[in-house]
């Protein structure tokens, strides 16, 4: 089923669900929900997280603004880069994922838990609920989890906040049970957007997600991390880029508000106004790392483009006028017009000739912005990749855990998959490019953990939340919070470690909110979540 049909299906589904809510308000018995096929909710849960560019913008601000991959845009720098709080941006994940994800996944679970013939739909919903709740708890810490989404069934509209420790332990249980429960003799999902109902791939996905979750526990429960990671790997994780968990969108430019048929991340990176071009820039820190290592992803990630309808690429023309690619990037946590002190001779406008006509490019327009691969509306939205799985196995091997293969072999597989992954975005990647990169940048046994997690930082270029989570977990790469404007800063001049809870929670779920806050001392974004132990 193509995404156009799925999108229409999701819209129809929302109308149907909205109708259910209206009936509830008219005193329809809440103990007798409608007979809507629960399988119809599976694609809705899968489709929506990557479908809106305004939502993605919030995540490129927090935490993207201080993860030093992206910069330049006003809100990214003013709030993320400067460390200023903005309630609307901080609460966006909560106000989106609960009504549009957790509630739907919980509904599917409740509808199918006592129906043996729907065990595969039930298991998918359990995995999807973990996938969504993982982002929420990594972002905020303790959250409503065990009672979340059950208001329709038990009339509890003020769910308690579970501790992150208990949530993580339940994640591991849920993924093990759900993965083991899939039954190929029974019907699978007809509308699954991830794997078209392929249960073997779902099992791999459950184990790969479990591996990610296990590795989060390195600092706080290292033995649990080891045991769960080893078990997930033994039970079968991703083995190629064909296993990547992703959503394919249509080649459609979305409206600036609401969800659309195109990839929300790509739409955000493209920019809302064609004449302005993309309004986000890549950082000097990232580009210098790619350039120094001769990484072929440099020009897969970035380019210089005119602000015309065709987004004419002029990267090579600008490069001929600048001292290096890093000089064409923007300092992290700085605006697109900010000068780069590391390259003082490259801070002015330049003139280039395009189609026989001389054009002058202002500094910001001569800087590296997202490539056409990143801004393609029909590009895939990736939840978890094979490359990430191999990087995590490489780390497990480097820690001397019981996994098949050594750290170097898994690292090389990870690099190969990470670079080859861009073929899914329409890029051409040759084996020679991959092999040349590995030859020039061999695995470093003495600095394995740093090298692996620095590569994960490069790899998660389109996923600021996973970038932030893995950086907090590993401590790599060794990023700097520059605090260029201390008068604006509200994070004590350092990196935020979590997001504050929505104001609505303080008003409508105050008792449970206060209990959760009491466990961390105060609702402050410099407080650490449970697994982010100092």
Coordinates of C-alpha atoms in Angstrom, one line a residue:
X1 CA 0.0 0.0 0.0
X2 CA 1.5 3.4 -1.0
X3 CA 1.8 6.3 1.4
X4 CA -0.9 8.3 -0.4
X5 CA -3.4 5.6 0.5
X6 CA -2.0 5.3 4.0
X7 CA -2.2 9.0 4.5
X8 CA -5.9 9.0 3.4
X9 CA -6.5 6.0 5.7
X10 CA -4.9 7.8 8.6
X11 CA -7.0 10.9 8.1
X12 CA -10.2 8.8 7.8
X13 CA -9.2 7.0 10.9
X14 CA -8.7 10.2 12.9
X15 CA -12.2 11.3 11.8
X16 CA -13.6 8.0 13.0
X17 CA -11.7 8.3 16.3
X18 CA -12.8 11.9 16.7
X19 CA -16.4 10.6 16.2
X20 CA -15.8 8.1 19.0
X21 CA -14.7 10.9 21.3
X22 CA -17.9 12.9 20.5
X23 CA -20.1 9.9 21.3
X24 CA -18.2 9.5 24.6
X25 CA -19.1 13.1 25.4
X26 CA -22.7 12.2 24.7
X27 CA -22.6 9.5 27.4
X28 CA -21.8 6.5 25.1
X29 CA -20.7 3.6 27.4
X30 CA -16.9 3.8 27.7
X31 CA -16.8 0.1 28.5
X32 CA -18.0 -0.7 24.9
X33 CA -15.5 0.8 22.4
X34 CA -16.2 0.7 18.7
X35 CA -15.3 -2.4 16.6
X36 CA -12.7 -0.5 14.5
X37 CA -10.1 -3.0 13.2
X38 CA -7.1 -2.4 15.5
X39 CA -4.8 -3.2 12.6
X40 CA -5.8 0.1 11.0
X41 CA -4.0 1.9 13.9
X42 CA -0.6 0.3 13.2
X43 CA 0.2 2.5 10.1
X44 CA -1.1 5.6 11.9
X45 CA 1.3 5.0 14.8
X46 CA 4.2 4.4 12.4
X47 CA 3.5 7.2 10.0
X48 CA 2.9 10.2 12.2
X49 CA 6.2 10.7 14.1
X50 CA 8.0 11.8 10.9
X51 CA 5.2 13.5 9.1
X52 CA 5.2 17.1 10.3
X53 CA 8.0 19.7 9.8
X54 CA 7.0 22.0 12.6
X55 CA 7.4 19.1 15.0
X56 CA 10.8 18.2 13.6
X57 CA 11.9 21.8 14.0
X58 CA 11.3 21.6 17.7
X59 CA 13.7 18.6 17.9
X60 CA 16.4 20.3 15.9
X61 CA 16.1 23.1 18.5
X62 CA 16.1 20.9 21.6
X63 CA 18.4 19.1 21.5
X64 CA 19.7 19.8 18.0
X65 CA 20.8 23.3 18.9
X66 CA 23.4 22.1 21.4
X67 CA 24.5 18.8 19.8
X68 CA 26.8 20.7 17.4
X69 CA 25.7 19.1 14.1
X70 CA 23.3 21.8 13.0
X71 CA 23.1 25.6 13.6
X72 CA 22.4 28.9 12.0
X73 CA 18.7 29.2 12.2
X74 CA 17.4 31.8 14.7
X75 CA 15.5 29.5 17.0
X76 CA 18.1 26.8 17.0
X77 CA 20.8 29.3 18.1
X78 CA 18.6 31.6 20.3
X79 CA 17.1 28.7 22.3
X80 CA 19.1 25.5 21.8
X81 CA 22.5 27.1 21.2
X82 CA 22.2 29.8 23.9
X83 CA 20.5 27.5 26.3
X84 CA 17.4 29.5 26.7
X85 CA 14.2 27.7 27.8
X86 CA 11.0 27.8 25.6
X87 CA 8.1 25.9 27.0
X88 CA 6.4 25.4 23.7
X89 CA 9.5 23.8 22.2
X90 CA 10.2 21.6 25.2
X91 CA 6.7 20.2 25.6
X92 CA 6.2 19.4 21.9
X93 CA 7.3 15.7 22.1
X94 CA 5.0 15.2 25.1
X95 CA 2.0 16.9 23.5
X96 CA 2.5 15.0 20.2
X97 CA 3.6 11.5 21.3
X98 CA 0.9 10.9 24.0
X99 CA -2.2 11.7 22.0
X100 CA -0.9 10.5 18.6
X101 CA 1.2 7.5 19.6
X102 CA 1.0 6.2 23.2
X103 CA -2.8 6.4 23.2
X104 CA -3.2 4.6 19.9
X105 CA -0.7 1.9 20.7
X106 CA -2.3 1.4 24.1
X107 CA -5.7 1.2 22.4
X108 CA -4.5 -1.6 20.0
X109 CA -3.0 -3.5 23.0
X110 CA -6.3 -3.3 24.9
X111 CA -8.3 -4.4 21.9
X112 CA -6.1 -7.4 21.0
X113 CA -4.6 -8.6 24.3
X114 CA -7.3 -11.3 24.8
X115 CA -7.7 -12.3 21.1
X116 CA -5.2 -15.1 20.3
X117 CA -5.8 -14.8 16.6
X118 CA -4.5 -11.2 16.8
X119 CA -1.3 -12.0 18.6
X120 CA 0.8 -10.5 15.8
X121 CA -1.0 -7.2 15.9
X122 CA -0.8 -7.2 19.7
X123 CA 3.0 -7.8 19.6
X124 CA 3.6 -5.1 17.0
X125 CA 1.6 -2.6 19.2
X126 CA 3.7 -3.5 22.3
X127 CA 6.9 -2.9 20.3
X128 CA 5.6 0.4 18.9
X129 CA 4.6 1.6 22.4
X130 CA 8.1 0.9 23.6
X131 CA 9.6 2.7 20.6
X132 CA 7.5 5.8 21.4
X133 CA 7.9 5.7 25.2
X134 CA 11.7 5.4 24.8
X135 CA 11.9 8.8 23.2
X136 CA 9.6 10.3 25.9
X137 CA 11.5 8.9 28.9
X138 CA 14.9 9.7 27.4
X139 CA 13.7 13.3 26.8
X140 CA 12.0 14.0 30.2
X141 CA 13.0 11.2 32.6
X142 CA 10.2 9.8 34.8
X143 CA 6.9 9.9 32.8
X144 CA 3.4 8.4 32.8
X145 CA 3.9 4.9 31.4
X146 CA 2.1 2.0 33.0
X147 CA -1.2 4.0 33.3
X148 CA -0.7 6.1 30.2
X149 CA -3.4 5.9 27.4
X150 CA -5.8 3.9 29.6
X151 CA -8.2 6.8 30.4
X152 CA -10.8 5.5 27.9
X153 CA -10.7 2.1 29.6
X154 CA -10.4 3.0 33.3
X155 CA -11.4 6.7 33.4
X156 CA -8.0 7.6 35.0
X157 CA -7.1 10.9 33.4
X158 CA -4.3 11.6 35.8
X159 CA -1.8 8.8 35.3
X160 CA 1.1 8.4 37.7
X161 CA 4.7 9.0 36.7
X162 CA 6.7 5.8 36.6
X163 CA 10.4 5.9 37.5
X164 CA 12.7 5.6 34.5
X165 CA 14.3 2.6 36.1
X166 CA 11.0 0.7 36.2
X167 CA 10.2 1.9 32.7
X168 CA 13.4 0.6 31.2
X169 CA 13.1 -2.7 32.9
X170 CA 9.6 -3.0 31.5
X171 CA 10.9 -2.1 28.0
X172 CA 13.2 -5.0 28.1
X173 CA 10.5 -7.4 29.2
X174 CA 8.0 -6.1 26.6
X175 CA 10.4 -6.5 23.7
X176 CA 11.5 -10.0 24.8
X177 CA 7.9 -11.1 25.2
X178 CA 6.6 -9.4 22.0
X179 CA 9.4 -10.7 19.9
X180 CA 9.0 -14.2 21.1
X181 CA 5.2 -14.2 20.7
X182 CA 5.0 -13.6 16.9
X183 CA 3.3 -16.6 15.2
X184 CA 3.7 -17.1 11.5
X185 CA 0.7 -19.4 11.4
X186 CA -1.6 -16.5 12.3
X187 CA -2.6 -13.4 10.4
X188 CA -0.1 -10.5 10.3
X189 CA -0.7 -6.9 9.8
X190 CA -2.2 -6.0 6.4
X191 CA -1.2 -2.3 6.8
X192 CA 2.3 -2.5 8.3
X193 CA 4.4 0.3 6.9
X194 CA 7.7 -0.9 8.3
X195 CA 8.0 -4.5 7.0
X196 CA 4.7 -5.3 5.2
X197 CA 3.8 -7.8 7.9
X198 CA 7.1 -9.7 7.7
X199 CA 7.3 -11.2 11.2
X200 CA 11.0 -12.3 10.9
X201 CA 11.9 -8.6 10.4
X202 CA 9.8 -7.6 13.3
X203 CA 11.6 -10.0 15.5
X204 CA 14.9 -8.5 14.4
X205 CA 13.5 -5.0 15.1
X206 CA 12.4 -6.0 18.6
X207 CA 15.9 -7.3 19.4
X208 CA 17.7 -4.3 17.7
X209 CA 15.6 -1.9 19.8
X210 CA 16.4 -4.0 22.9
X211 CA 20.1 -3.7 22.1
X212 CA 19.8 0.1 21.9
X213 CA 17.9 0.1 25.2
X214 CA 20.4 -2.2 26.9
X215 CA 23.4 0.0 25.9
X216 CA 21.7 3.0 27.6
X217 CA 22.3 1.3 30.9
X218 CA 26.1 1.2 30.6
X219 CA 26.6 3.8 33.4
X220 CA 23.9 2.8 35.8
X221 CA 23.4 -1.0 35.4
X222 CA 26.4 -2.3 33.5
X223 CA 25.7 -5.9 34.2
X224 CA 22.1 -5.6 33.1
X225 CA 23.4 -3.8 30.0
X226 CA 25.8 -6.7 29.2
X227 CA 23.3 -9.5 29.8
X228 CA 20.5 -7.9 27.8
X229 CA 22.7 -6.8 24.9
X230 CA 24.2 -10.3 24.6
X231 CA 20.8 -11.9 24.7
X232 CA 19.3 -9.5 22.1
X233 CA 22.2 -10.2 19.8
X234 CA 21.9 -13.9 20.2
X235 CA 18.2 -13.8 19.4
X236 CA 18.8 -12.0 16.1
X237 CA 19.3 -8.3 15.3
X238 CA 19.5 -6.5 12.0
X239 CA 22.0 -8.1 9.6
X240 CA 21.8 -5.8 6.5
X241 CA 20.5 -2.4 5.4
X242 CA 17.4 -4.3 4.1
X243 CA 16.4 -4.7 7.8
X244 CA 16.4 -0.9 8.5
X245 CA 13.2 0.2 10.3
X246 CA 12.0 3.1 8.2
X247 CA 9.0 4.9 6.7
X248 CA 8.9 5.9 3.1
X249 CA 7.1 9.1 2.3
X250 CA 5.9 10.7 -0.9
X251 CA 7.6 13.4 -2.9
X252 CA 5.3 16.1 -1.5
X253 CA 6.1 19.4 0.1
X254 CA 4.0 19.6 3.3
X255 CA 2.1 22.6 4.6
X256 CA 4.0 24.6 7.2
X257 CA 1.4 23.4 9.7
X258 CA 0.0 20.0 10.3
X259 CA 1.0 16.6 9.0
X260 CA 1.6 15.8 5.3
X261 CA 2.5 13.1 2.9
X262 CA 6.2 14.1 2.7
X263 CA 9.0 13.4 5.1
X264 CA 8.8 16.0 7.9
X265 CA 12.5 16.1 8.5
X266 CA 13.2 16.7 4.8
X267 CA 10.5 19.3 4.6
X268 CA 12.0 21.2 7.6
X269 CA 15.5 21.0 6.2
X270 CA 14.3 22.2 2.8
X271 CA 12.7 25.3 4.3
X272 CA 9.2 26.7 4.2
X273 CA 9.9 29.4 1.6
X274 CA 11.7 28.3 -1.6
X275 CA 13.2 31.8 -2.2
X276 CA 14.9 31.7 1.2
X277 CA 16.5 28.3 0.7
X278 CA 17.2 26.0 3.5
X279 CA 17.3 27.9 6.8
X280 CA 19.6 25.6 8.7
X281 CA 23.4 25.1 8.4
X282 CA 25.9 22.4 9.1
X283 CA 28.6 23.2 11.8
X284 CA 32.3 23.6 11.4
X285 CA 32.9 20.9 14.0
X286 CA 31.0 18.3 12.0
X287 CA 32.4 19.4 8.6
X288 CA 36.0 19.6 9.8
X289 CA 35.7 16.1 11.2
X290 CA 34.4 14.8 7.9
X291 CA 36.9 16.7 5.9
X292 CA 40.0 15.7 8.0
X293 CA 39.0 12.0 7.6
X294 CA 38.2 12.3 3.9
X295 CA 34.7 11.0 4.7
X296 CA 32.6 10.6 1.6
X297 CA 29.5 11.6 3.6
X298 CA 30.7 15.2 3.6
X299 CA 29.1 15.9 0.2
X300 CA 26.2 13.5 0.9
X301 CA 25.3 15.6 3.9
X302 CA 26.0 19.1 2.7
X303 CA 26.3 21.5 -0.2
X304 CA 26.0 25.2 -1.2
X305 CA 22.9 26.1 -3.2
X306 CA 21.4 29.2 -4.8
X307 CA 18.0 30.2 -3.4
X308 CA 16.3 29.7 -6.8
X309 CA 13.4 27.3 -7.6
X310 CA 15.9 24.6 -8.8
X311 CA 18.1 25.1 -5.7
X312 CA 21.1 25.2 -8.2
X313 CA 24.1 23.6 -6.5
X314 CA 27.3 25.7 -6.5
X315 CA 29.4 23.8 -4.0
X316 CA 32.5 23.4 -6.2
X317 CA 32.4 27.0 -7.2
X318 CA 32.3 28.2 -3.6
X319 CA 35.0 25.7 -2.6
X320 CA 37.3 27.2 -5.2
X321 CA 37.0 30.5 -3.4
X322 CA 37.4 29.2 0.2
X323 CA 40.4 27.7 2.0
X324 CA 38.6 24.4 2.9
X325 CA 35.2 22.9 3.4
X326 CA 35.3 23.6 7.1
X327 CA 35.7 27.3 6.3
X328 CA 32.3 27.0 4.4
X329 CA 30.5 25.8 7.5
X330 CA 29.1 27.8 10.4
X331 CA 30.5 27.6 14.0
X332 CA 28.3 25.5 16.3
X333 CA 25.8 27.4 18.4
X334 CA 26.2 30.5 16.2
X335 CA 24.0 32.3 13.7
X336 CA 24.3 31.9 9.9
X337 CA 25.8 35.4 9.7
X338 CA 28.3 34.9 12.5
X339 CA 32.0 35.0 11.5
X340 CA 34.2 32.0 11.9
X341 CA 37.3 32.9 14.0
X342 CA 39.1 29.8 12.8
X343 CA 39.0 31.0 9.2
X344 CA 39.3 34.8 9.3
X345 CA 40.0 35.1 5.6
X346 CA 36.8 33.3 4.7
X347 CA 34.2 35.4 6.4
X348 CA 33.1 37.7 3.6
X349 CA 30.7 37.5 0.6
X350 CA 32.0 36.0 -2.6
X351 CA 31.3 36.3 -6.3
X352 CA 30.8 33.3 -8.5
X353 CA 29.8 32.9 -12.2
X354 CA 26.8 30.7 -12.8
X355 CA 25.4 30.2 -16.3
X356 CA 27.6 33.0 -17.6
X357 CA 26.3 35.5 -15.0
X358 CA 28.2 36.8 -12.1
X359 CA 26.5 36.5 -8.7
X360 CA 27.4 37.7 -5.3
X361 CA 26.7 35.4 -2.4
X362 CA 26.3 36.8 1.1
X363 CA 28.3 34.9 3.8
X364 CA 25.3 32.8 4.9
X365 CA 24.4 31.8 1.3
X366 CA 28.0 30.7 0.7
X367 CA 27.9 28.3 3.6
X368 CA 27.1 24.6 3.7
X369 CA 23.5 23.7 4.1
X370 CA 21.7 20.3 3.9
X371 CA 22.2 18.4 0.6
X372 CA 19.5 17.5 -1.8
X373 CA 19.5 14.0 -0.4
X374 CA 18.5 15.3 3.0
X375 CA 15.9 17.6 1.6
X376 CA 14.2 15.2 -0.7
X377 CA 10.5 15.0 0.4
X378 CA 10.3 11.3 -0.4
X379 CA 13.5 10.4 1.5
X380 CA 13.1 7.7 4.2
X381 CA 12.5 8.5 7.9
X382 CA 14.6 6.0 9.8
X383 CA 13.7 4.8 13.3
X384 CA 16.7 2.5 13.8
X385 CA 19.4 1.4 11.3
X386 CA 21.5 -1.6 10.7
X387 CA 24.6 0.6 11.0
X388 CA 23.7 1.6 14.5
X389 CA 23.2 -2.0 15.5
X390 CA 26.7 -2.9 14.2
X391 CA 28.2 0.1 16.0
X392 CA 26.6 -1.1 19.2
X393 CA 27.8 -4.6 18.7
X394 CA 31.3 -3.3 18.0
X395 CA 31.1 -1.5 21.4
X396 CA 29.9 -4.6 23.1
X397 CA 32.9 -6.5 21.6
X398 CA 35.3 -3.8 22.6
X399 CA 34.0 -4.2 26.2
X400 CA 34.9 -7.9 26.0
X401 CA 31.2 -9.0 26.1
X402 CA 30.2 -12.4 24.6
X403 CA 29.3 -11.6 21.0
X404 CA 30.3 -13.3 17.8
X405 CA 33.1 -11.5 16.0
X406 CA 35.6 -9.0 17.1
X407 CA 35.2 -5.2 17.6
X408 CA 37.0 -4.3 14.4
X409 CA 35.0 -6.6 12.1
X410 CA 31.7 -5.1 13.5
X411 CA 33.1 -1.6 13.3
X412 CA 34.0 -2.1 9.6
X413 CA 30.5 -3.5 8.9
X414 CA 29.0 -0.5 10.7
X415 CA 31.0 2.0 8.6
X416 CA 30.1 0.2 5.4
X417 CA 26.4 0.2 6.3
X418 CA 26.4 3.8 7.4
X419 CA 27.9 5.0 4.2
X420 CA 25.9 2.6 2.0
X421 CA 22.7 3.7 3.7
X422 CA 22.7 6.9 1.7
X423 CA 21.8 4.8 -1.4
X424 CA 18.3 4.7 0.2
X425 CA 18.3 8.5 -0.3
X426 CA 19.3 8.3 -4.0
X427 CA 23.0 8.7 -3.6
X428 CA 25.6 6.7 -5.5
X429 CA 28.1 5.1 -3.1
X430 CA 30.9 2.8 -4.4
X431 CA 32.7 0.1 -2.6
X432 CA 36.0 1.9 -3.4
X433 CA 34.8 4.9 -1.5
X434 CA 34.0 2.8 1.6
X435 CA 37.2 0.8 1.4
X436 CA 39.3 3.9 0.9
X437 CA 37.7 5.5 4.0
X438 CA 38.3 2.4 6.1
X439 CA 41.9 2.2 5.0
X440 CA 42.6 5.8 5.9
X441 CA 40.6 5.6 9.1
X442 CA 41.3 2.1 10.6
X443 CA 39.7 0.8 13.8
X444 CA 41.6 2.1 16.8
X445 CA 41.6 -0.5 19.5
X446 CA 43.0 1.8 22.2
X447 CA 40.3 4.4 21.6
X448 CA 37.5 2.1 20.5
X449 CA 34.6 3.5 22.7
X450 CA 35.4 7.1 21.6
X451 CA 35.8 6.2 18.0
X452 CA 32.6 4.1 17.8
X453 CA 30.4 6.8 19.5
X454 CA 31.9 9.6 17.5
X455 CA 30.8 7.7 14.5
X456 CA 27.3 7.3 15.9
X457 CA 27.3 11.1 16.3
X458 CA 28.1 11.4 12.6
X459 CA 25.6 8.7 11.7
X460 CA 22.6 10.2 13.6
X461 CA 22.7 13.5 11.6
X462 CA 19.0 13.4 11.0
X463 CA 18.0 12.3 14.5
X464 CA 18.8 14.9 17.1
X465 CA 17.1 13.0 19.9
X466 CA 19.1 9.8 19.4
X467 CA 22.2 11.9 19.0
X468 CA 21.6 13.5 22.4
X469 CA 20.7 10.2 24.1
X470 CA 23.8 8.4 22.8
X471 CA 26.0 11.4 23.7
X472 CA 24.7 11.4 27.3
X473 CA 25.2 7.7 27.5
X474 CA 28.7 7.5 26.1
X475 CA 30.2 11.0 26.6
X476 CA 31.4 11.0 23.0
X477 CA 32.3 13.0 21.0
X478 CA 33.7 15.5 23.5
X479 CA 31.4 18.4 22.6
X480 CA 31.7 22.0 23.9
X481 CA 28.8 24.1 25.2
X482 CA 30.3 27.4 24.2
X483 CA 27.9 29.7 26.1
X484 CA 28.6 32.6 23.8
X485 CA 25.9 34.7 25.4
X486 CA 25.9 34.0 29.1
X487 CA 23.4 36.8 29.7
X488 CA 20.8 34.7 27.8
X489 CA 21.8 31.4 29.2
X490 CA 19.4 29.4 31.5
X491 CA 21.4 26.1 31.7
X492 CA 24.2 27.2 34.1
X493 CA 26.5 27.6 31.1
X494 CA 26.4 23.8 30.3
X495 CA 24.5 21.2 28.3
X496 CA 20.9 20.5 29.2
X497 CA 20.5 16.8 30.3
X498 CA 16.7 16.5 30.1
X499 CA 13.6 18.6 29.2
X500 CA 11.2 20.1 31.7
X501 CA 7.6 18.9 31.9
X502 CA 4.8 20.7 30.2
X503 CA 3.0 23.4 32.1
X504 CA -0.3 21.6 31.6
X505 CA 1.0 18.7 33.7
X506 CA 1.6 21.1 36.6
X507 CA -2.0 22.2 36.3
X508 CA -3.9 19.1 35.4
X509 CA -1.9 16.3 36.9
X510 CA -0.3 18.3 39.8
X511 CA -0.1 15.5 42.4
X512 CA 1.7 13.1 40.2
X513 CA 3.8 15.8 38.7
X514 CA 5.0 17.0 42.1
X515 CA 5.8 13.4 43.1
X516 CA 8.0 12.9 40.0
X517 CA 9.8 16.3 40.5
X518 CA 10.5 15.4 44.2
X519 CA 12.5 12.4 43.0
X520 CA 14.9 14.6 41.0
X521 CA 14.9 17.6 43.3
X522 CA 13.5 20.2 40.9
X523 CA 12.1 20.3 37.4
X524 CA 15.3 21.7 35.9
X525 CA 16.8 20.8 32.6
X526 CA 20.3 20.4 34.0
X527 CA 19.1 17.5 36.2
X528 CA 20.1 14.1 34.8
X529 CA 17.7 11.2 33.9
X530 CA 18.2 8.0 35.8
X531 CA 20.5 6.2 33.3
X532 CA 22.6 9.3 32.8
X533 CA 24.7 8.7 35.9
X534 CA 27.7 11.0 36.5

